[in-house]
XYZ file of C-alpha atoms in Angstrom:
78
model
C 157.877 142.624 0.630
C 158.337 146.084 -1.077
C 161.849 147.365 -0.876
C 160.348 150.859 -0.535
C 158.564 149.718 2.399
C 161.524 148.212 3.763
C 163.663 151.513 3.197
C 161.064 153.646 4.974
C 161.040 151.179 7.922
C 165.074 151.258 8.191
C 164.946 154.996 8.032
C 162.488 155.252 10.813
C 164.519 152.907 12.914
C 167.556 155.460 12.761
C 165.700 157.753 15.063
C 165.787 155.265 17.815
C 169.508 154.780 17.749
C 171.941 156.798 20.119
C 174.061 159.496 18.746
C 177.399 158.218 17.554
C 176.134 154.553 17.490
C 177.619 152.435 14.755
C 175.442 150.040 12.739
C 174.787 148.080 9.697
C 171.416 148.364 7.717
C 170.628 144.728 8.797
C 170.852 145.793 12.537
C 167.666 148.020 11.983
C 165.544 144.726 11.407
C 164.902 141.775 13.790
C 167.132 138.783 12.816
C 164.176 136.836 11.386
C 162.937 139.544 9.344
C 166.241 140.373 7.813
C 166.735 136.651 6.886
C 163.294 136.523 5.165
C 164.281 139.353 2.770
C 165.618 137.924 -0.446
C 169.447 138.702 -1.026
C 168.825 140.796 -4.137
C 166.446 143.120 -2.215
C 168.759 143.387 0.765
C 171.507 144.506 -1.738
C 169.021 146.900 -3.260
C 167.995 147.965 0.339
C 171.525 148.672 1.078
C 172.057 150.786 -1.992
C 168.949 152.848 -1.316
C 169.971 153.321 2.268
C 173.506 154.746 1.266
C 171.725 156.927 -1.526
C 169.440 158.402 1.225
C 172.573 158.946 3.500
C 174.495 160.701 0.670
C 171.533 163.061 0.104
C 171.661 163.951 3.796
C 167.954 162.828 4.291
C 168.923 161.009 7.641
C 171.385 162.069 10.431
C 173.834 159.290 9.372
C 177.030 159.135 7.953
C 178.686 156.197 6.079
C 181.911 155.004 8.047
C 184.231 152.123 7.107
C 183.172 148.692 5.573
C 183.481 145.394 7.337
C 185.819 142.881 6.280
C 182.836 141.188 4.484
C 182.245 144.540 2.580
C 179.100 145.563 4.358
C 178.790 149.462 4.784
C 178.747 150.328 8.365
C 177.087 153.761 9.329
C 177.096 156.116 12.288
C 174.246 158.147 13.809
C 175.123 161.662 14.081
C 173.357 164.515 15.680
C 170.355 165.942 13.645
């Protein structure tokens, strides 16, 4: 699957989250869908998602990382 398509899906899923909800990028996909994405594409997807957050394209802020170094995010008003 194309990483750009996955990114668009992830960004659209953000709109369904409640304000102040904390999540990982993988939470935006069903478990079996996430597991089917090759690891290299998951890493790229995470990088692209963070880039969109830094450009303020989505109502999300980056918060702390997990113990396994996964970036956590929080939905904000917007």
